[in-house]
Short mmCIF file of C-alpha atoms in Angstrom, two decimals:
data_model
loop_
_atom_site.label_atom_id
_atom_site.label_comp_id
_atom_site.label_asym_id
_atom_site.label_seq_id
_atom_site.Cartn_x
_atom_site.Cartn_y
_atom_site.Cartn_z
CA MET A 26 127.03 93.66 45.05
CA THR A 27 124.51 92.84 47.77
CA GLU A 28 121.92 95.56 48.27
CA PRO A 29 121.44 96.88 51.84
CA PRO A 30 118.14 96.13 53.55
CA PRO A 31 115.39 98.74 53.02
CA GLY A 32 115.94 101.77 55.21
CA GLU A 33 119.66 101.05 55.74
CA PRO A 34 122.23 103.47 54.25
CA SER A 35 124.62 101.99 51.73
CA VAL A 36 128.24 101.72 52.89
CA PRO A 37 131.04 102.07 50.36
CA ALA A 38 133.15 98.96 50.00
CA THR A 39 136.51 99.00 51.76
CA ARG A 40 139.54 96.80 51.52
CA PRO A 41 141.75 95.62 54.34
CA THR A 42 144.80 97.75 55.07
CA SER A 43 148.29 96.33 54.85
CA ALA A 44 151.73 97.23 56.15
CA SER A 45 152.64 98.74 52.76
CA ASP A 46 149.81 101.25 52.83
CA PRO A 47 150.90 104.84 53.51
CA PRO A 48 149.96 106.26 56.92
CA PRO A 49 146.76 108.27 57.05
CA ALA A 50 147.25 111.91 56.14
CA SER A 51 147.65 114.33 59.02
CA PRO A 52 145.36 117.34 59.02
CA SER A 53 146.95 120.30 57.33
CA PRO A 54 147.91 123.18 59.60
CA GLY A 55 145.22 125.36 58.08
CA GLY A 56 142.57 122.67 57.97
CA PRO A 57 139.79 121.87 60.46
CA PRO A 58 140.83 120.46 63.85
CA PRO A 59 140.34 116.73 64.49
CA ALA A 60 136.88 115.76 65.73
CA SER A 61 136.49 115.70 69.52
CA PRO A 62 135.33 112.47 71.19
CA PRO A 63 131.57 112.45 71.86
CA PRO A 64 130.59 113.78 75.28
CA ALA A 65 129.82 111.23 77.98
CA VAL A 66 126.14 110.42 78.37
CA PRO A 67 124.93 111.98 81.66
CA ARG A 68 123.78 109.56 84.36
CA ASP A 69 120.38 109.99 85.95
CA VAL A 70 120.43 109.28 89.67
CA ASP A 71 117.15 107.95 91.04
CA PRO A 72 115.82 110.39 93.69
CA ARG A 73 114.78 107.38 95.79
CA LEU A 74 118.44 106.40 96.12
CA LEU A 75 119.34 109.93 97.17
CA ARG A 76 116.55 109.88 99.79
CA ALA A 77 117.94 106.64 101.18
CA PHE A 78 121.42 108.17 101.34
CA LEU A 79 120.17 111.38 102.96
CA ALA A 80 118.16 109.55 105.64
CA VAL A 81 121.16 107.44 106.65
CA ALA A 82 123.49 110.43 106.47
CA GLU A 83 121.27 112.42 108.84
CA GLU A 84 120.38 109.59 111.20
CA LEU A 85 123.74 107.73 111.02
CA HIS A 86 121.68 104.67 111.87
CA PHE A 87 120.15 102.30 109.29
CA THR A 88 117.23 101.15 111.46
CA ARG A 89 116.10 104.69 112.30
CA ALA A 90 116.57 105.79 108.70
CA ALA A 91 114.44 102.86 107.46
CA ALA A 92 111.63 103.75 109.88
CA ARG A 93 111.81 107.38 108.75
CA LEU A 94 111.28 106.31 105.11
CA TYR A 95 108.67 103.62 105.95
CA VAL A 96 110.84 100.91 104.37
CA ALA A 97 112.44 97.69 105.51
CA GLN A 98 116.08 98.00 106.57
CA GLN A 99 117.08 95.44 103.92
CA ALA A 100 115.53 97.58 101.18
CA LEU A 101 117.25 100.70 102.49
CA SER A 102 120.66 98.98 102.61
CA ARG A 103 120.13 97.70 99.07
CA ASP A 104 119.37 101.23 97.78
CA VAL A 105 122.46 102.67 99.49
CA ARG A 106 124.66 99.94 97.98
CA ARG A 107 123.15 100.58 94.53
CA LEU A 108 123.92 104.32 94.81
CA GLU A 109 127.49 103.51 95.84
CA ARG A 110 127.86 101.25 92.78
CA GLU A 111 126.44 103.89 90.45
CA LEU A 112 128.76 106.58 91.79
CA ALA A 113 131.68 104.13 92.16
CA VAL A 114 132.46 105.35 95.69
CA ASP A 115 131.91 104.29 99.30
CA LEU A 116 129.54 106.73 100.97
CA PHE A 117 129.56 105.27 104.48
CA ALA A 118 132.08 103.62 106.76
CA ARG A 119 130.17 100.84 108.52
CA SER A 120 131.07 98.93 111.64
CA THR A 121 129.10 96.90 114.17
CA ARG A 122 128.96 99.95 116.46
CA GLN A 123 128.50 102.98 114.23
CA VAL A 124 127.90 104.40 110.78
CA THR A 125 129.87 107.44 109.59
CA LEU A 126 130.12 109.37 106.35
CA THR A 127 133.21 108.95 104.21
CA ALA A 128 134.82 111.92 102.49
CA ASP A 129 132.82 111.11 99.35
CA GLY A 130 129.67 110.90 101.44
CA GLU A 131 130.36 114.34 102.90
CA ARG A 132 130.91 115.64 99.35
CA LEU A 133 127.61 114.19 98.11
CA LEU A 134 125.51 115.46 101.04
CA PRO A 135 124.92 119.09 99.91
CA TYR A 136 124.20 117.98 96.33
CA ALA A 137 121.68 115.40 97.53
CA ARG A 138 119.89 118.00 99.66
CA ARG A 139 119.64 120.46 96.77
CA VAL A 140 118.42 117.83 94.28
CA LEU A 141 115.75 116.50 96.65
CA ALA A 142 114.60 120.00 97.61
CA ALA A 143 114.12 120.79 93.91
CA HIS A 144 112.34 117.47 93.38
CA ASP A 145 109.95 118.15 96.28
CA GLU A 146 109.31 121.67 95.01
CA LEU A 147 108.42 120.33 91.57
CA SER A 148 106.09 117.70 93.04
CA ALA A 149 104.32 120.32 95.16
CA ALA A 150 103.90 122.66 92.19
CA PHE A 151 102.04 120.03 90.19
CA ALA A 152 100.10 118.38 93.01
CA ARG A 153 96.37 118.16 92.36
CA GLY A 154 93.65 117.93 94.95
CA SER A 155 95.92 117.25 97.92
CA ALA A 156 93.66 119.18 100.29
CA ALA A 157 90.61 117.24 99.10
CA ALA A 158 92.52 113.97 99.42
CA ALA A 159 93.34 114.75 103.05
CA LEU A 160 89.65 115.19 103.82
CA ARG A 161 88.49 112.02 102.06
CA PRO A 162 88.15 109.03 104.42
CA LEU A 163 90.59 106.19 103.73
CA LEU A 164 89.00 102.73 103.75
CA VAL A 165 91.30 100.06 105.23
CA ASP A 166 90.53 96.33 105.20
CA LEU A 167 91.91 94.63 108.34
CA ASN A 168 90.87 91.10 107.33
CA SER A 169 89.55 89.96 110.72
CA PRO A 170 89.11 91.61 114.14
CA GLY A 171 91.89 90.98 116.63
CA LEU A 172 94.75 90.59 114.14
CA VAL A 173 97.97 92.61 114.25
CA PHE A 174 96.73 94.91 111.48
CA GLY A 175 94.51 96.67 114.00
CA ARG A 176 97.59 97.80 115.92
CA ILE A 177 99.01 99.34 112.74
CA LEU A 178 95.77 101.22 112.17
CA ASP A 179 95.74 102.45 115.79
CA ARG A 180 99.29 103.78 115.46
CA ALA A 181 98.46 105.45 112.13
CA ARG A 182 95.47 107.21 113.70
CA GLU A 183 97.80 108.60 116.35
CA LEU A 184 100.25 109.79 113.69
CA ALA A 185 97.58 111.42 111.51
CA PRO A 186 94.68 112.53 113.76
CA GLN A 187 93.43 114.87 111.02
CA CYS A 188 92.64 111.88 108.77
CA GLU A 189 89.62 109.63 108.93
CA LEU A 190 90.90 106.05 108.65
CA MET A 191 87.90 103.72 108.36
CA ALA A 192 88.26 100.01 109.14
CA ARG A 193 86.38 97.10 107.63
CA PHE A 194 86.81 93.36 108.18
CA GLU A 195 86.59 91.09 105.13
CA SER A 196 89.13 88.29 104.82
CA GLY A 197 91.17 87.67 101.70
CA LEU A 198 93.71 89.80 99.83
CA THR A 199 92.59 88.35 96.47
CA GLY A 200 89.15 89.86 96.93
CA ALA A 201 90.49 93.06 98.48
CA ALA A 202 93.00 93.61 95.65
CA ALA A 203 90.23 93.56 93.04
CA GLU A 204 88.37 96.22 95.01
CA ILE A 205 91.52 98.32 95.44
CA VAL A 206 92.14 98.28 91.68
CA ALA A 207 88.48 99.21 91.07
CA GLY A 208 88.72 102.13 93.52
CA ARG A 209 86.21 100.76 96.05
CA LEU A 210 88.88 100.13 98.71
CA ASP A 211 92.12 101.95 99.53
CA VAL A 212 94.36 99.69 101.61
CA SER A 213 94.53 96.06 102.72
CA PHE A 214 97.00 93.55 104.15
CA GLY A 215 98.05 90.09 103.05
CA ARG A 216 100.27 87.86 100.95
CA PHE A 217 101.30 90.03 98.00
CA ALA A 218 103.14 87.24 96.17
CA GLY A 219 99.89 85.25 96.06
CA LEU A 220 98.29 87.74 93.68
CA PRO A 221 98.57 87.34 89.88
CA GLU A 222 101.42 89.35 88.39
CA SER A 223 98.96 91.37 86.29
CA VAL A 224 97.18 92.48 89.50
CA ARG A 225 100.42 93.22 91.37
CA ALA A 226 101.43 95.58 88.56
CA GLY A 227 98.68 98.01 89.57
CA LEU A 228 99.45 97.90 93.29
CA GLY A 229 102.10 99.18 95.66
CA HIS A 230 103.22 97.14 98.66
CA GLN A 231 105.35 97.44 101.77
CA PRO A 232 106.50 94.28 103.61
CA VAL A 233 105.21 94.35 107.18
CA ARG A 234 105.72 91.01 108.87
CA TYR A 235 106.68 87.36 108.61
CA GLU A 236 103.83 86.09 110.77
CA PRO A 237 104.27 82.58 112.27
CA MET A 238 101.46 80.25 111.33
CA ALA A 239 99.35 78.13 113.66
CA VAL A 240 96.59 75.56 113.63
CA LEU A 241 93.17 76.03 115.18
CA LEU A 242 91.91 72.78 116.71
CA PRO A 243 88.71 71.58 118.39
CA VAL A 244 89.40 71.52 122.14
CA ASP A 245 89.08 67.71 122.22
CA HIS A 246 91.33 67.07 119.18
CA PRO A 247 94.23 64.63 119.89
CA LEU A 248 96.76 67.40 119.14
CA ALA A 249 95.04 70.03 121.30
CA GLY A 250 97.04 69.01 124.40
CA LEU A 251 100.37 69.97 122.79
CA ASP A 252 101.91 73.39 123.40
CA THR A 253 103.15 73.46 119.80
CA VAL A 254 102.28 71.19 116.88
CA PRO A 255 105.13 69.81 114.73
CA LEU A 256 104.09 70.05 111.11
CA ASP A 257 104.53 66.32 110.48
CA ARG A 258 101.95 65.58 113.19
CA LEU A 259 99.32 66.92 110.77
CA ALA A 260 100.08 64.13 108.27
CA GLY A 261 96.84 62.37 107.40
CA GLU A 262 94.71 65.35 108.47
CA ARG A 263 92.42 67.46 106.31
CA VAL A 264 93.18 71.06 107.21
CA TYR A 265 90.82 73.85 106.21
CA ALA A 266 92.56 76.71 104.38
CA GLY A 267 89.77 78.60 102.65
CA ALA A 268 89.31 76.22 99.71
CA GLY A 269 86.39 77.33 97.58
CA ASN A 270 86.52 80.94 98.79
CA GLU A 271 87.37 83.11 95.79
CA ARG A 272 88.42 85.98 98.07
CA THR A 273 91.20 83.98 99.77
CA LEU A 274 92.92 82.24 96.85
CA GLU A 275 96.33 83.50 98.00
CA TRP A 276 95.90 81.82 101.40
CA THR A 277 94.77 78.49 99.92
CA ASP A 278 97.75 78.58 97.56
CA LEU A 279 100.13 79.15 100.49
CA ALA A 280 98.60 76.16 102.30
CA ARG A 281 99.01 73.89 99.28
CA ARG A 282 102.67 74.86 99.00
CA LEU A 283 103.17 74.19 102.72
CA PHE A 284 101.34 70.83 102.70
CA ASP A 285 102.93 69.53 99.49
CA GLY A 286 104.91 66.36 100.15
CA ARG A 287 103.97 66.25 103.84
CA GLY A 288 100.88 64.06 103.63
CA ILE A 289 98.56 66.91 104.66
CA GLU A 290 95.41 67.48 102.64
CA VAL A 291 93.58 70.75 102.06
CA ALA A 292 90.06 70.26 103.39
CA PRO A 293 87.21 70.62 100.86
CA PRO A 294 85.13 73.81 100.76
CA ALA A 295 82.93 74.57 103.74
CA PRO A 296 80.16 77.17 104.07
CA LEU A 297 81.57 80.67 104.48
CA ALA A 298 81.12 81.59 108.13
CA VAL A 299 80.77 85.26 109.09
CA GLY A 300 81.41 86.10 112.74
CA PRO A 301 83.00 84.09 115.56
CA GLU A 302 79.79 82.26 116.53
CA GLU A 303 79.17 80.94 113.02
CA PHE A 304 82.86 80.07 112.61
CA ALA A 305 82.81 78.07 115.86
CA ARG A 306 79.58 76.30 114.83
CA ILE A 307 80.96 75.27 111.43
CA MET A 308 84.20 74.13 113.07
CA ALA A 309 82.33 71.98 115.61
CA LYS A 310 80.31 70.41 112.81
CA HIS A 311 83.15 69.59 110.38
CA ARG A 312 85.93 69.20 113.00
CA ASN A 313 88.74 69.92 110.56
CA PRO A 314 91.82 71.73 111.88
CA VAL A 315 92.07 75.24 110.44
CA LEU A 316 95.29 76.84 109.18
CA ALA A 317 95.69 80.21 110.89
CA VAL A 318 98.34 82.58 112.29
CA VAL A 319 99.55 82.93 115.87
CA GLY A 320 97.63 86.18 116.30
CA PHE A 321 94.28 84.65 115.34
CA PRO A 322 91.58 85.56 117.89
CA GLU A 323 90.35 82.94 120.35
CA LEU A 324 87.14 81.07 119.54
CA PRO A 325 84.87 79.14 121.91
CA GLY A 326 85.48 75.39 121.88
CA CYS A 327 88.84 75.75 120.09
CA VAL A 328 92.53 76.07 120.91
CA LEU A 329 95.24 77.75 118.84
CA ARG A 330 98.62 76.00 118.63
CA PRO A 331 101.76 77.37 116.88
CA LEU A 332 103.21 75.17 114.12
CA VAL A 333 106.89 74.17 114.38
CA ASP A 334 109.57 72.02 112.72
CA PRO A 335 109.71 74.08 110.55
CA VAL A 336 107.96 77.30 111.54
CA PRO A 337 105.79 78.20 108.54
CA LEU A 338 105.58 81.94 107.93
CA SER A 339 102.79 83.99 106.44
CA PRO A 340 104.41 86.92 104.56
CA VAL A 341 102.29 90.03 105.13
CA SER A 342 102.44 93.27 103.17
CA LEU A 343 100.58 96.56 103.34
CA VAL A 344 98.94 96.91 99.90
CA TRP A 345 97.46 99.97 98.15
CA ARG A 346 96.54 101.20 94.68
CA ARG A 347 99.62 102.42 92.81
CA GLY A 348 99.58 106.20 92.52
CA LEU A 349 97.42 106.74 95.63
CA ARG A 350 98.42 109.91 97.49
CA HIS A 351 96.87 110.40 100.91
CA PRO A 352 98.31 111.47 104.26
CA GLY A 353 96.49 108.51 105.81
CA LEU A 354 98.46 106.12 103.61
CA ASP A 355 101.68 107.88 104.64
CA ALA A 356 100.69 107.38 108.29
CA LEU A 357 99.90 103.69 107.73
CA ARG A 358 103.26 103.12 106.04
CA ARG A 359 105.10 104.89 108.83
CA ALA A 360 103.15 103.00 111.51
CA ALA A 361 103.88 99.66 109.85
CA ALA A 362 107.60 100.46 109.54
CA GLU A 363 107.83 101.62 113.16
CA LEU A 364 106.10 98.53 114.59
CA ALA A 365 108.10 96.22 112.34
CA ALA A 366 111.34 97.78 113.61
CA GLU A 367 110.25 97.86 117.26
CA GLU A 368 109.09 94.24 117.33
CA ASP A 369 111.43 92.70 114.75
CA TRP A 370 108.58 91.59 112.51
CA LEU A 371 110.76 91.31 109.39
CA ASN A 372 113.42 89.09 110.95
CA ARG A 373 112.91 85.55 109.63
CA PRO A 374 113.66 82.81 112.17
CA ALA A 375 116.41 80.36 111.23
CA ASP A 376 113.93 77.47 111.09
CA GLY A 377 111.28 79.49 109.22
CA TRP A 378 109.62 78.20 106.05
CA ILE A 379 108.47 80.46 103.23
CA PRO A 380 108.08 79.86 99.46
CA ALA A 381 111.04 81.12 97.43
CA THR A 382 108.85 83.44 95.35
CA ASP A 383 107.49 85.06 98.50
CA ALA A 384 110.97 85.53 99.94
CA LEU A 385 112.05 87.34 96.77
CA ILE A 386 109.00 89.61 96.58
CA MET A 387 109.27 90.49 100.29
CA MET A 388 112.71 91.95 99.52
CA ILE A 389 111.19 94.38 97.00
CA GLN A 390 108.87 97.22 97.92
CA ASP A 391 107.55 100.54 96.67
#
């Protein structure tokens, strides 16, 4: 007989049953009762899903509920659908005009409130240093002056006047992410999908905007007279996209993906210019178009033209160190969600271009 593998219990040999075998003996009246079936394994419901449900149940409006939770509406809808699948019920009746609770939604509502109240009570009981965290300044990298990130910071300062939110301006999420992980920086903005997966694992992110891209041109460039620049008109050009700058690897990678197969070349490295005057001087000397976004600040001797056919999009996220707890971060997340909802920042145009990996990651957030 074959021996069982080490650590495995031996099983007595059995033979197949046949029609002539007697039926199995019934338990005797005085004997032990038959074994009961094992109890069902309890399901754990993610508190995040209950928070999504509760926000929609109280607002009866997905856009307002998403802003309340600092999340994109797509992410909120996905969490509500997941909870409905896990509970095997419909929680909301949805139409183009209104959202209402179903009978099962009404039944879940008091349970959800009690579970989340207990969860919040537990979190508060074990919080450490929250008062000190509120007093510590939060360092936020805005990349460059004049970009849309400054508006998010302004709104967050209004929402949390008790917090000191300090701005700095150093371009490149690749460089900023390394500093966030090391604890030298708290928050930044940029293309989250452009970071290595090992770095993303230590960071949280919230999608903020699909920002249309543009090209910065010398004022006397042949394309400068156009209101918009079709992408194929850049064929044969060398376009600067931060090549050689270790802090902006995610931006250079996005440019390479955009230019691939279109006859557009990434311009070779140029000296790193700090400040608008130096940037304008280097641009006048090398005369390469520069890949930018539509909100890029004006520079002397240059014009900014949106790119079209297709409209390339720069996917922007708010990024922070995973596990960071600070009322300033809460205010930044709320400010970003409010502005995104008010100005439709997360609505991708029909003719928009974005790498598939970016599109997937922008649908997932913390």
